[in-house]
Short mmCIF file of C-alpha atoms in Angstrom, two decimals:
data_model
loop_
_atom_site.label_atom_id
_atom_site.label_comp_id
_atom_site.label_asym_id
_atom_site.label_seq_id
_atom_site.Cartn_x
_atom_site.Cartn_y
_atom_site.Cartn_z
CA MET A 1 -141.29 -38.15 -125.73
CA LYS A 2 -139.88 -41.67 -125.99
CA GLN A 3 -136.20 -42.64 -126.25
CA GLN A 4 -133.66 -44.58 -124.25
CA PHE A 5 -131.80 -42.35 -121.82
CA PRO A 6 -129.85 -40.20 -122.21
CA HIS A 7 -131.75 -37.89 -124.56
CA ILE A 8 -129.85 -35.60 -126.93
CA ILE A 9 -131.54 -32.35 -127.91
CA ASP A 10 -129.92 -30.62 -130.86
CA CYS A 11 -130.58 -26.86 -130.76
CA THR A 12 -128.43 -25.66 -133.67
CA LEU A 13 -131.19 -23.66 -135.37
CA ARG A 14 -132.02 -21.91 -132.11
CA ASP A 15 -128.65 -21.24 -130.47
CA GLY A 16 -126.75 -20.98 -133.75
CA GLY A 17 -129.10 -18.21 -134.81
CA TYR A 18 -127.23 -15.76 -132.58
CA TYR A 19 -124.62 -15.71 -135.37
CA ASN A 20 -126.64 -15.66 -138.58
CA ASN A 21 -129.76 -13.89 -137.24
CA TRP A 22 -131.75 -17.15 -137.48
CA GLU A 23 -131.58 -17.08 -141.28
CA PHE A 24 -131.13 -20.74 -142.12
CA SER A 25 -132.13 -21.70 -145.65
CA LYS A 26 -134.91 -24.22 -146.11
CA GLU A 27 -132.49 -26.46 -147.98
CA LEU A 28 -130.16 -26.54 -144.96
CA VAL A 29 -133.04 -27.12 -142.52
CA ASN A 30 -134.49 -30.04 -144.45
CA ASP A 31 -131.08 -31.66 -144.92
CA TYR A 32 -130.22 -31.08 -141.24
CA LEU A 33 -133.46 -32.72 -140.00
CA LEU A 34 -133.01 -35.72 -142.26
CA THR A 35 -129.36 -36.15 -141.27
CA LEU A 36 -130.02 -36.02 -137.52
CA SER A 37 -132.80 -38.52 -137.96
CA LYS A 38 -130.36 -40.87 -139.71
CA VAL A 39 -127.77 -40.73 -136.92
CA GLY A 40 -130.36 -41.24 -134.19
CA VAL A 41 -130.88 -37.76 -132.73
CA LYS A 42 -134.63 -37.61 -132.23
CA PHE A 43 -135.20 -34.32 -130.41
CA ILE A 44 -134.71 -31.02 -132.23
CA GLU A 45 -135.19 -27.56 -130.79
CA ILE A 46 -136.00 -25.92 -134.11
CA GLY A 47 -135.71 -22.36 -132.83
CA PHE A 48 -137.39 -19.76 -130.66
CA ARG A 49 -141.11 -19.03 -130.72
CA SER A 50 -141.30 -15.27 -130.49
CA SER A 51 -143.65 -12.54 -131.64
CA GLU A 52 -141.04 -9.85 -131.00
CA ASN A 53 -140.61 -7.81 -134.19
CA LYS A 54 -138.60 -4.70 -133.34
CA LYS A 55 -135.75 -5.90 -135.52
CA PHE A 56 -135.65 -8.27 -138.46
CA LYS A 57 -134.90 -11.88 -137.52
CA GLY A 58 -135.11 -14.99 -139.64
CA PRO A 59 -137.57 -17.87 -139.61
CA THR A 60 -136.18 -19.92 -136.73
CA TRP A 61 -136.45 -16.94 -134.37
CA HIS A 62 -140.22 -17.16 -134.76
CA SER A 63 -140.68 -20.83 -135.78
CA THR A 64 -144.33 -20.28 -136.59
CA ASP A 65 -146.68 -23.19 -137.16
CA ASN A 66 -146.93 -22.14 -140.78
CA TYR A 67 -143.12 -22.34 -141.06
CA LEU A 68 -143.13 -25.79 -139.45
CA ASN A 69 -145.71 -26.93 -142.00
CA SER A 70 -143.39 -25.78 -144.81
CA ILE A 71 -140.36 -27.91 -143.83
CA LYS A 72 -139.86 -31.66 -144.17
CA ILE A 73 -139.97 -33.29 -140.74
CA PRO A 74 -138.86 -36.95 -140.64
CA LYS A 75 -141.24 -39.28 -138.79
CA LYS A 76 -138.75 -40.08 -136.01
CA ILE A 77 -138.07 -36.43 -135.19
CA GLU A 78 -139.83 -34.62 -132.31
CA LEU A 79 -139.69 -30.82 -132.53
CA GLY A 80 -139.59 -28.20 -129.82
CA VAL A 81 -139.06 -24.47 -129.40
CA MET A 82 -137.74 -22.16 -126.71
CA ILE A 83 -139.60 -19.14 -125.39
CA ASN A 84 -138.08 -16.41 -123.24
CA ALA A 85 -140.03 -15.95 -120.02
CA SER A 86 -139.10 -12.25 -120.02
CA GLU A 87 -140.93 -11.68 -123.31
CA ILE A 88 -144.16 -13.11 -121.89
CA ILE A 89 -143.85 -11.47 -118.48
CA ASN A 90 -143.40 -8.04 -120.07
CA LYS A 91 -146.56 -8.31 -122.19
CA ASP A 92 -149.59 -6.23 -121.18
CA GLU A 93 -151.97 -9.18 -121.61
CA ASP A 94 -152.22 -12.13 -119.24
CA TYR A 95 -150.05 -15.19 -119.84
CA GLY A 96 -152.84 -17.46 -121.05
CA THR A 97 -154.14 -15.01 -123.64
CA TYR A 98 -150.68 -14.43 -125.07
CA LEU A 99 -149.65 -18.10 -125.09
CA LYS A 100 -152.84 -19.15 -126.82
CA LYS A 101 -152.15 -16.48 -129.43
CA ILE A 102 -148.74 -17.86 -130.35
CA PHE A 103 -149.32 -21.58 -129.72
CA LEU A 104 -151.98 -23.95 -131.01
CA ILE A 105 -152.99 -26.77 -128.70
CA LYS A 106 -150.62 -29.72 -129.02
CA LYS A 107 -153.04 -31.82 -131.07
CA LYS A 108 -153.05 -29.18 -133.83
CA SER A 109 -149.33 -28.41 -133.86
CA LYS A 110 -146.21 -30.20 -135.08
CA LEU A 111 -144.46 -29.20 -131.84
CA ASN A 112 -143.90 -31.78 -129.12
CA PHE A 113 -142.08 -29.82 -126.43
CA ILE A 114 -141.55 -26.24 -125.27
CA ARG A 115 -138.65 -24.93 -123.22
CA VAL A 116 -139.09 -21.82 -121.09
CA ALA A 117 -135.84 -19.86 -120.50
CA SER A 118 -135.85 -18.20 -117.12
CA HIS A 119 -133.66 -16.19 -114.77
CA PHE A 120 -133.95 -16.78 -111.01
CA GLU A 121 -136.37 -13.91 -110.34
CA GLU A 122 -138.57 -15.05 -113.22
CA VAL A 123 -139.04 -18.60 -111.93
CA PRO A 124 -142.44 -18.04 -110.20
CA SER A 125 -143.90 -16.55 -113.40
CA SER A 126 -142.20 -19.23 -115.50
CA ILE A 127 -143.88 -21.97 -113.47
CA LYS A 128 -147.26 -20.38 -114.24
CA ILE A 129 -146.32 -20.24 -117.95
CA CYS A 130 -145.34 -23.91 -117.90
CA LYS A 131 -148.63 -24.86 -116.24
CA ILE A 132 -150.59 -23.26 -119.07
CA LEU A 133 -148.44 -24.98 -121.70
CA LYS A 134 -148.93 -28.34 -119.98
CA LYS A 135 -152.69 -27.87 -120.13
CA MET A 136 -152.31 -27.23 -123.86
CA GLY A 137 -150.76 -30.67 -124.15
CA TYR A 138 -147.01 -29.98 -124.40
CA PHE A 139 -144.02 -31.61 -122.74
CA VAL A 140 -142.42 -28.72 -120.85
CA PHE A 141 -138.86 -27.82 -119.82
CA LEU A 142 -137.75 -25.00 -117.54
CA ASN A 143 -134.31 -23.70 -118.52
CA LEU A 144 -132.46 -22.05 -115.62
CA MET A 145 -130.04 -19.54 -117.17
CA GLN A 146 -126.70 -18.59 -115.65
CA VAL A 147 -126.95 -21.38 -113.09
CA SER A 148 -123.28 -20.96 -112.22
CA GLU A 149 -124.22 -17.71 -110.43
CA TYR A 150 -126.81 -19.35 -108.11
CA SER A 151 -125.99 -19.68 -104.44
CA GLU A 152 -126.80 -22.95 -102.64
CA GLU A 153 -129.81 -21.28 -101.04
CA LYS A 154 -131.13 -20.09 -104.41
CA LEU A 155 -130.71 -23.57 -105.88
CA LYS A 156 -132.70 -25.07 -103.00
CA ILE A 157 -135.51 -22.48 -103.37
CA VAL A 158 -135.83 -23.04 -107.12
CA SER A 159 -135.61 -26.82 -106.83
CA LYS A 160 -138.36 -27.07 -104.22
CA LYS A 161 -140.69 -24.80 -106.22
CA ILE A 162 -140.16 -26.81 -109.39
CA SER A 163 -140.71 -30.07 -107.51
CA LYS A 164 -144.27 -28.89 -106.78
CA SER A 165 -144.92 -27.68 -110.34
CA ASP A 166 -146.14 -29.19 -113.63
CA ILE A 167 -142.67 -28.98 -115.21
CA ASP A 168 -141.37 -32.19 -116.82
CA VAL A 169 -137.65 -31.41 -116.97
CA LEU A 170 -135.41 -28.90 -115.21
CA TYR A 171 -132.52 -27.72 -117.38
CA ILE A 172 -129.36 -26.12 -116.00
CA ALA A 173 -127.73 -23.74 -118.47
CA ASP A 174 -124.07 -22.83 -118.05
CA SER A 175 -124.76 -19.54 -119.84
CA LEU A 176 -121.45 -17.96 -118.85
CA GLY A 177 -119.44 -21.09 -119.65
CA SER A 178 -117.70 -20.98 -116.28
CA LEU A 179 -118.60 -24.35 -114.72
CA LYS A 180 -115.98 -26.94 -113.88
CA ARG A 181 -116.54 -30.50 -112.67
CA GLU A 182 -116.50 -29.69 -108.95
CA ASN A 183 -119.03 -26.86 -109.37
CA LEU A 184 -121.24 -28.94 -111.64
CA LYS A 185 -121.27 -31.85 -109.18
CA ASP A 186 -122.36 -29.56 -106.30
CA ILE A 187 -125.16 -27.99 -108.38
CA ILE A 188 -126.53 -31.34 -109.57
CA GLN A 189 -126.44 -32.86 -106.10
CA ILE A 190 -128.25 -29.89 -104.49
CA ILE A 191 -130.95 -29.91 -107.16
CA SER A 192 -131.38 -33.71 -107.04
CA LYS A 193 -131.90 -33.68 -103.26
CA ASN A 194 -134.62 -31.02 -103.49
CA CYS A 195 -136.32 -31.72 -106.83
CA ASN A 196 -137.86 -34.92 -108.19
CA ARG A 197 -137.72 -33.90 -111.85
CA GLU A 198 -135.49 -35.17 -114.65
CA LEU A 199 -132.48 -32.92 -115.28
CA GLY A 200 -130.90 -31.54 -118.43
CA ILE A 201 -127.70 -29.61 -119.17
CA HIS A 202 -126.88 -26.92 -121.73
CA ALA A 203 -123.10 -26.35 -121.74
CA HIS A 204 -121.10 -23.50 -123.27
CA ASP A 205 -117.51 -23.95 -124.38
CA ASN A 206 -115.72 -20.90 -122.95
CA LEU A 207 -113.26 -23.07 -121.04
CA SER A 208 -113.23 -25.83 -123.69
CA LEU A 209 -115.14 -27.98 -121.19
CA ALA A 210 -118.56 -28.23 -122.85
CA LEU A 211 -118.23 -31.86 -123.92
CA ASP A 212 -116.45 -32.92 -120.73
CA ASN A 213 -119.11 -31.24 -118.55
CA THR A 214 -121.93 -32.74 -120.57
CA LEU A 215 -120.58 -36.29 -120.29
CA TYR A 216 -119.78 -35.79 -116.60
CA ALA A 217 -123.33 -34.58 -115.97
CA LYS A 218 -124.62 -37.68 -117.76
CA ASN A 219 -122.63 -39.88 -115.39
CA LEU A 220 -124.19 -38.01 -112.44
CA GLY A 221 -127.68 -38.93 -113.70
CA VAL A 222 -128.55 -35.97 -115.95
CA ARG A 223 -130.78 -37.40 -118.67
CA TRP A 224 -131.16 -34.57 -121.23
CA LEU A 225 -128.07 -33.32 -123.06
CA ASP A 226 -127.95 -30.27 -125.35
CA SER A 227 -125.69 -29.97 -128.37
CA THR A 228 -125.33 -28.17 -131.70
CA VAL A 229 -123.78 -29.12 -135.03
CA LEU A 230 -120.10 -28.16 -135.03
CA GLY A 231 -120.83 -26.42 -131.71
CA MET A 232 -122.61 -23.51 -133.45
CA GLY A 233 -124.04 -21.32 -130.72
CA ARG A 234 -123.92 -18.03 -128.86
CA GLY A 235 -120.44 -16.86 -127.95
CA PRO A 236 -117.90 -19.72 -128.05
CA GLY A 237 -120.56 -22.26 -128.87
CA ASN A 238 -121.80 -25.49 -127.32
CA THR A 239 -121.16 -29.19 -126.99
CA LYS A 240 -120.81 -30.59 -130.51
CA THR A 241 -123.62 -32.88 -131.64
CA GLU A 242 -121.22 -35.00 -133.67
CA SER A 243 -119.20 -35.64 -130.49
CA LEU A 244 -122.26 -36.82 -128.54
CA VAL A 245 -123.32 -39.01 -131.45
CA LEU A 246 -119.93 -40.74 -131.26
CA GLU A 247 -119.81 -40.93 -127.47
CA ILE A 248 -123.40 -41.88 -126.70
CA LEU A 249 -125.34 -43.07 -129.75
CA LYS A 250 -122.30 -44.76 -131.32
CA THR A 251 -123.91 -44.70 -134.77
CA ASP A 252 -122.42 -44.12 -138.21
CA ILE A 253 -121.17 -40.52 -138.20
CA TYR A 254 -120.78 -40.27 -141.99
CA PRO A 255 -124.13 -38.47 -142.63
CA MET A 256 -123.11 -35.78 -140.11
CA THR A 257 -119.71 -35.27 -141.72
CA LYS A 258 -121.44 -34.68 -145.05
CA LEU A 259 -123.87 -32.21 -143.47
CA ILE A 260 -121.01 -30.31 -141.84
CA GLU A 261 -119.00 -30.19 -145.05
CA ARG A 262 -122.03 -29.06 -147.07
CA TYR A 263 -123.13 -26.20 -144.82
CA PHE A 264 -121.48 -25.70 -141.44
CA LEU A 265 -117.82 -25.41 -142.34
CA GLU A 266 -118.66 -22.41 -144.47
CA LEU A 267 -120.82 -20.93 -141.69
CA LYS A 268 -118.00 -21.39 -139.17
CA LYS A 269 -115.53 -19.74 -141.53
CA LYS A 270 -117.90 -16.80 -141.92
CA TYR A 271 -118.91 -16.31 -138.27
CA ASN A 272 -115.86 -17.78 -136.51
CA TRP A 273 -117.55 -19.11 -133.37
CA GLY A 274 -115.46 -21.19 -130.97
CA THR A 275 -113.50 -20.66 -127.82
CA ASN A 276 -110.58 -18.23 -127.50
CA ILE A 277 -108.78 -16.33 -124.77
CA TYR A 278 -111.50 -13.66 -124.62
CA TYR A 279 -114.27 -16.18 -124.02
CA TYR A 280 -112.04 -17.85 -121.44
CA LEU A 281 -111.68 -14.53 -119.61
CA ALA A 282 -115.41 -13.86 -119.92
CA ALA A 283 -116.09 -17.18 -118.15
CA LYS A 284 -113.46 -16.39 -115.49
CA TYR A 285 -115.02 -12.95 -114.85
CA SER A 286 -118.67 -14.18 -115.16
CA ILE A 287 -119.27 -11.94 -118.18
CA HIS A 288 -122.02 -12.71 -120.66
CA PRO A 289 -120.40 -14.22 -123.81
CA THR A 290 -122.41 -12.01 -126.16
CA TYR A 291 -120.18 -9.10 -125.12
CA VAL A 292 -117.19 -10.94 -126.56
CA GLN A 293 -119.16 -11.89 -129.65
CA GLU A 294 -120.00 -8.22 -130.27
CA LEU A 295 -116.48 -7.01 -129.46
CA LEU A 296 -115.02 -9.38 -132.04
CA LYS A 297 -117.63 -8.32 -134.59
CA ILE A 298 -116.64 -4.64 -134.43
CA SER A 299 -112.95 -5.57 -134.86
CA LEU A 300 -111.32 -4.01 -131.81
CA ASP A 301 -107.67 -4.83 -131.22
CA SER A 302 -106.69 -7.17 -128.38
CA LYS A 303 -105.74 -4.38 -125.99
CA GLU A 304 -109.10 -2.67 -126.43
CA ILE A 305 -111.02 -5.95 -125.96
CA LEU A 306 -109.12 -6.76 -122.78
CA LYS A 307 -109.81 -3.27 -121.47
CA VAL A 308 -113.55 -3.64 -122.10
CA LEU A 309 -113.60 -7.07 -120.39
CA ASN A 310 -111.78 -5.66 -117.39
CA ASN A 311 -114.30 -2.81 -117.19
CA LEU A 312 -117.21 -5.27 -117.42
CA ASN A 313 -115.61 -7.29 -114.66
CA GLN A 314 -115.70 -4.14 -112.50
CA VAL A 315 -119.33 -3.14 -113.21
CA GLY A 316 -120.78 -6.64 -113.55
CA GLY A 317 -121.50 -8.10 -116.96
CA GLN A 318 -123.60 -11.20 -116.22
CA ARG A 319 -126.60 -9.79 -118.09
CA TYR A 320 -126.14 -8.59 -121.64
CA ASN A 321 -127.00 -4.91 -122.17
CA VAL A 322 -126.79 -3.78 -125.80
CA ASN A 323 -126.33 -0.15 -124.76
CA LEU A 324 -122.95 -0.82 -123.16
CA ILE A 325 -121.22 -1.54 -126.52
CA LYS A 326 -121.98 0.93 -128.38
CA SER A 327 -125.48 8.26 -159.58
CA GLU A 328 -127.20 8.81 -162.38
CA PHE A 329 -128.97 12.16 -162.79
CA GLN A 330 -132.32 12.76 -164.39
CA LYS A 331 -133.66 15.98 -165.80
CA PRO A 332 -136.67 17.56 -164.07
CA ILE A 333 -140.04 16.48 -165.43
CA LYS A 334 -142.94 18.89 -165.25
CA PHE A 335 -145.66 17.69 -162.91
CA LYS A 336 -148.96 16.53 -164.40
CA ASN A 337 -151.90 15.23 -162.43
CA GLY A 338 -153.34 11.84 -163.24
CA LYS A 339 -156.99 10.79 -163.11
CA TRP A 340 -156.80 8.21 -160.33
CA SER A 341 -156.48 8.81 -156.59
CA PRO A 342 -155.12 5.95 -154.46
CA ILE A 343 -156.82 7.07 -151.25
CA LYS A 344 -159.93 4.95 -151.80
CA SER A 345 -157.82 1.81 -152.27
CA PHE A 346 -155.11 2.37 -149.67
CA LYS A 347 -156.34 4.54 -146.80
CA ASN A 348 -155.43 2.96 -143.42
CA LYS A 349 -154.29 -0.25 -145.13
CA ASN A 350 -150.88 -1.89 -145.01
CA ILE A 351 -149.03 -1.88 -148.33
CA LEU A 352 -146.80 -4.82 -149.25
CA ILE A 353 -144.30 -3.88 -151.99
CA VAL A 354 -142.69 -6.78 -153.82
CA ALA A 355 -139.36 -6.12 -155.54
CA PRO A 356 -137.86 -8.42 -158.18
CA GLY A 357 -134.99 -9.46 -155.89
CA LYS A 358 -134.67 -13.00 -154.59
CA ILE A 359 -137.19 -13.95 -151.92
CA PRO A 360 -135.83 -17.01 -150.05
CA GLU A 361 -138.07 -20.08 -150.17
CA GLU A 362 -138.42 -20.12 -146.38
CA TYR A 363 -140.22 -16.73 -146.58
CA LYS A 364 -142.62 -17.39 -149.43
CA SER A 365 -145.09 -19.60 -147.60
CA GLU A 366 -145.19 -17.16 -144.67
CA LEU A 367 -145.73 -14.23 -147.06
CA LYS A 368 -148.64 -16.07 -148.69
CA ASN A 369 -150.07 -16.85 -145.28
CA TYR A 370 -149.80 -13.19 -144.24
CA ILE A 371 -151.40 -11.94 -147.45
CA LYS A 372 -154.31 -14.35 -147.26
CA ASN A 373 -155.02 -13.66 -143.57
CA ASN A 374 -154.34 -9.91 -143.38
CA ARG A 375 -155.26 -8.64 -146.88
CA PRO A 376 -152.65 -5.93 -147.42
CA ALA A 377 -152.57 -4.10 -150.74
CA VAL A 378 -149.85 -6.00 -152.62
CA ILE A 379 -147.93 -3.99 -155.23
CA SER A 380 -145.24 -5.39 -157.51
CA LEU A 381 -142.43 -3.23 -158.91
CA SER A 382 -142.14 -5.47 -161.94
CA PRO A 383 -144.32 -7.74 -164.08
CA ASN A 384 -141.47 -10.27 -163.91
CA ILE A 385 -141.18 -11.51 -160.34
CA ASP A 386 -140.61 -14.91 -158.78
CA PHE A 387 -143.81 -14.72 -156.76
CA ASP A 388 -147.41 -15.91 -157.13
CA LYS A 389 -148.98 -13.25 -159.38
CA LYS A 390 -152.45 -14.22 -158.16
CA LEU A 391 -151.54 -12.54 -154.87
CA ILE A 392 -150.60 -9.22 -156.55
CA ASN A 393 -153.24 -6.47 -156.47
CA PHE A 394 -151.33 -3.84 -158.50
CA PHE A 395 -148.24 -3.49 -160.68
CA VAL A 396 -146.42 -0.19 -161.11
CA ALA A 397 -144.20 1.43 -163.72
CA CYS A 398 -143.24 5.07 -164.16
CA ASN A 399 -140.31 5.34 -166.55
CA PRO A 400 -141.56 5.52 -170.16
CA LEU A 401 -138.58 3.54 -171.43
CA LYS A 402 -139.40 0.67 -169.09
CA ILE A 403 -143.08 0.93 -169.96
CA PHE A 404 -142.27 0.68 -173.65
CA SER A 405 -140.21 -2.44 -173.12
CA GLU A 406 -142.77 -4.18 -170.90
CA THR A 407 -146.09 -3.43 -172.61
CA ASN A 408 -146.53 -6.96 -173.93
CA PHE A 409 -146.31 -8.26 -170.37
CA TYR A 410 -148.98 -5.81 -169.20
CA LYS A 411 -151.51 -7.39 -171.55
CA LYS A 412 -151.18 -10.70 -169.71
CA LEU A 413 -151.66 -9.28 -166.23
CA LYS A 414 -154.99 -9.59 -164.44
CA ALA A 415 -154.20 -6.94 -161.83
CA PRO A 416 -154.19 -3.28 -162.94
CA MET A 417 -151.05 -1.31 -163.82
CA ILE A 418 -150.48 2.00 -162.03
CA LEU A 419 -148.53 4.40 -164.27
CA PRO A 420 -148.25 8.10 -165.21
CA PHE A 421 -150.26 7.92 -168.43
CA SER A 422 -149.57 11.57 -169.25
CA LEU A 423 -145.85 10.85 -169.76
CA LEU A 424 -146.62 8.62 -172.75
CA ASN A 425 -146.83 10.10 -176.23
CA ASP A 426 -150.19 10.06 -178.01
CA LYS A 427 -149.16 7.37 -180.44
CA TYR A 428 -148.10 5.03 -177.69
CA LYS A 429 -151.20 5.66 -175.57
CA LYS A 430 -153.24 3.81 -178.19
CA LYS A 431 -151.53 0.56 -177.22
CA PHE A 432 -153.21 0.78 -173.82
CA SER A 433 -156.72 0.39 -175.15
CA LYS A 434 -156.80 -3.25 -173.95
CA ILE A 435 -154.67 -2.81 -170.83
CA ASN A 436 -156.15 -2.35 -167.39
CA TYR A 437 -154.35 0.70 -165.99
CA LEU A 438 -154.73 3.44 -163.37
CA ASP A 439 -153.35 6.87 -164.15
CA TYR A 440 -151.36 8.40 -161.27
CA GLY A 441 -149.43 11.52 -162.26
CA VAL A 442 -145.80 12.31 -161.56
CA GLY A 443 -143.19 15.06 -161.67
CA VAL A 444 -139.44 14.89 -161.10
CA ASN A 445 -137.72 17.78 -159.34
CA ASN A 446 -134.40 17.40 -157.47
CA TYR A 447 -134.40 15.09 -154.44
CA LYS A 448 -137.86 15.87 -153.15
CA PHE A 449 -141.11 14.08 -152.53
CA ILE A 450 -144.31 16.13 -152.58
CA PHE A 451 -147.46 14.03 -152.22
CA LYS A 452 -150.67 15.04 -153.97
CA SER A 453 -154.00 13.29 -154.35
CA LYS A 454 -153.67 12.26 -158.04
CA GLY A 455 -149.92 12.58 -158.55
CA SER A 456 -146.67 13.36 -156.75
CA TYR A 457 -143.25 14.88 -157.19
CA ILE A 458 -140.55 12.24 -156.80
CA PRO A 459 -136.74 12.66 -156.81
CA LYS A 460 -136.02 10.12 -159.57
CA LEU A 461 -138.13 8.27 -162.09
CA PHE A 462 -137.69 4.96 -160.29
CA ASN A 463 -140.54 2.55 -159.62
CA LEU A 464 -139.53 2.50 -155.97
CA ALA A 465 -139.90 6.27 -155.59
CA TYR A 466 -143.18 6.14 -157.49
CA VAL A 467 -144.77 3.44 -155.33
CA LEU A 468 -143.62 5.12 -152.11
CA ALA A 469 -145.33 8.30 -153.27
CA ILE A 470 -148.51 6.43 -154.22
CA SER A 471 -148.64 4.78 -150.79
CA ALA A 472 -148.17 8.05 -148.92
CA SER A 473 -150.66 9.85 -151.16
CA GLY A 474 -153.16 7.06 -150.42
CA LYS A 475 -152.63 7.61 -146.67
CA ALA A 476 -151.75 3.97 -146.09
CA LYS A 477 -150.93 2.69 -142.60
CA ASN A 478 -147.52 1.06 -143.13
CA ILE A 479 -145.33 0.06 -146.06
CA PHE A 480 -143.77 -3.41 -145.92
CA LEU A 481 -141.03 -4.38 -148.36
CA VAL A 482 -139.95 -7.82 -149.61
CA GLY A 483 -137.35 -8.80 -152.18
CA PHE A 484 -135.10 -5.75 -151.67
CA ASP A 485 -131.90 -7.81 -151.59
CA GLY A 486 -129.82 -5.43 -153.76
CA MET A 487 -128.02 -8.40 -155.29
CA ASN A 488 -128.33 -7.26 -158.90
CA TYR A 489 -127.23 -3.67 -158.24
CA ASN A 490 -123.78 -2.11 -158.27
CA LEU A 491 -122.63 0.28 -155.55
CA SER A 492 -123.80 3.33 -157.49
CA ARG A 493 -127.30 1.93 -157.88
CA LYS A 494 -127.49 0.92 -154.24
CA LYS A 495 -126.50 4.43 -153.24
CA GLU A 496 -129.29 5.90 -155.38
CA ILE A 497 -131.84 3.63 -153.75
CA GLU A 498 -130.59 4.53 -150.28
CA GLU A 499 -130.93 8.23 -151.18
CA ILE A 500 -134.53 7.62 -152.29
CA PHE A 501 -135.37 5.95 -148.99
CA PHE A 502 -133.70 8.77 -147.06
CA SER A 503 -135.46 11.48 -149.05
CA TYR A 504 -138.80 9.75 -148.63
CA ALA A 505 -138.40 9.29 -144.85
CA SER A 506 -137.60 12.98 -144.40
CA SER A 507 -140.58 14.16 -146.50
CA LYS A 508 -143.73 15.59 -144.97
CA GLY A 509 -146.56 13.05 -145.08
CA SER A 510 -144.40 9.94 -145.42
CA ILE A 511 -145.56 6.77 -143.66
CA PRO A 512 -143.42 4.12 -141.93
CA VAL A 513 -141.41 1.69 -144.09
CA TYR A 514 -140.24 -1.72 -142.88
CA SER A 515 -138.33 -4.47 -144.66
CA LEU A 516 -139.73 -7.95 -143.99
CA THR A 517 -136.92 -9.86 -145.70
CA PRO A 518 -133.10 -9.49 -145.61
CA THR A 519 -131.90 -6.25 -147.19
CA PRO A 520 -128.58 -4.33 -147.42
CA TYR A 521 -130.33 -0.97 -147.05
CA GLY A 522 -130.45 0.91 -143.78
CA LEU A 523 -134.16 0.36 -143.21
CA ASN A 524 -136.26 -0.30 -140.17
CA SER A 525 -137.28 -3.93 -140.21
CA LYS A 526 -139.87 -6.36 -139.00
CA SER A 527 -140.01 -10.06 -139.62
CA ILE A 528 -142.69 -11.62 -141.77
CA PHE A 529 -142.60 -14.49 -139.29
CA SER A 530 -143.85 -12.20 -136.52
CA LEU A 531 -146.68 -10.48 -138.44
CA VAL A 532 -148.75 -13.64 -138.11
CA TYR A 533 -149.30 -12.55 -134.51
CA ASP A 534 -150.36 -8.97 -135.39
CA LYS A 535 -154.10 -9.35 -135.22
#
């Protein structure tokens, strides 16, 4: 961790993820890393490191080692991640076991530093977490959240404990964006008198004071300064990296202006971060900025937003609590059994269904890693997909018209085709003499799924409905979906697919379905970047 003081840590891909769900394209990430290297910013907090998978989140929420290996890291850049102490504290297993599950030792990882985000009551546990990470070889930060709410006594207690710990740097985070110069000076002086560690500051821009506070803290001896490109970050955002580059590094800003024009102006137009009167009031009332972010997202009028903020001021809104804001028709087809039962192949296994939609590049390497390490049954809905066909175990097709049009492709496939052979006429069946296929029967009858051992009733003769039925019939464990982006479908087609998912979920014998990549459908989701931790 070498650089002339002060140090700038850019955390765009971590803090900015609160707006775009941590879904930064690999193209953006690679360009961003190269650009910051050119202007002299050497420390990058690439994202969070989390195994939490209750909801879908993009690659920089998890920042797995496999993901880090897939991006282009300039030689001068040192990477870090943030972990939430609460996530580790709430695990059933001990801290060491969990940390060694999600982190390699420093010598085997491309990470240089780890920051532990902690509330006051979590500090004792956070110190233990930091001690383990230090033994693993990492440079370690402790990030005190909502420091503006700490009393002088609390600041002294925390400072003295950290002074006796293995922590390298103590960070003060103005999470509520409410600090002014006089408050900041008091906090820094109290900590400095009671703690012999280097200090850092993470400023939020509720009061339009993020840059001013950051530079003021630097003049008071704070050596680590956080920033994000164009200020992209939770709520109103943060100190702008481009401003610190001008003020501190004094290097050529042109590469940053090109980066901003290429990616971040469009992101800002889409997500509209930045300070406004509501964030100002949130800082004044000590309300967590995510409340404002969510209120703006659901498009309340100004009177309604002000009323909610006033109510939060009454009940206390320092901690964010999500609970406070609260086609075509086909004729029936008579059922015919096939000759193949999927239960021997799929029982108690995870099924990974690959659709022909676009799979972003940043997901492909992680998908390959998951397939190789966890061996799910991989089924493709089409012989024409932008994915490594060597990783596909089965292809499916159920509509005779599609089968007729794709037969020449089937001859080139090494993995078997699953199809309802009985639906084909006798003349056409002869073409399958040299095709590796498995015969799973089908019937179409209204919007119903009925699962049988060698065939099923499905609501429409869609490959999606067919493969869902096969998976349930085979008594698989879970169904994971990738490539269901819906980009090539009109509204009518999307509605049909949503109806298939709904019908399947409400059918007796269905098994859980999760999307692992971004999708417009109302599905439960997990992130492919978290499944690496599911051992």
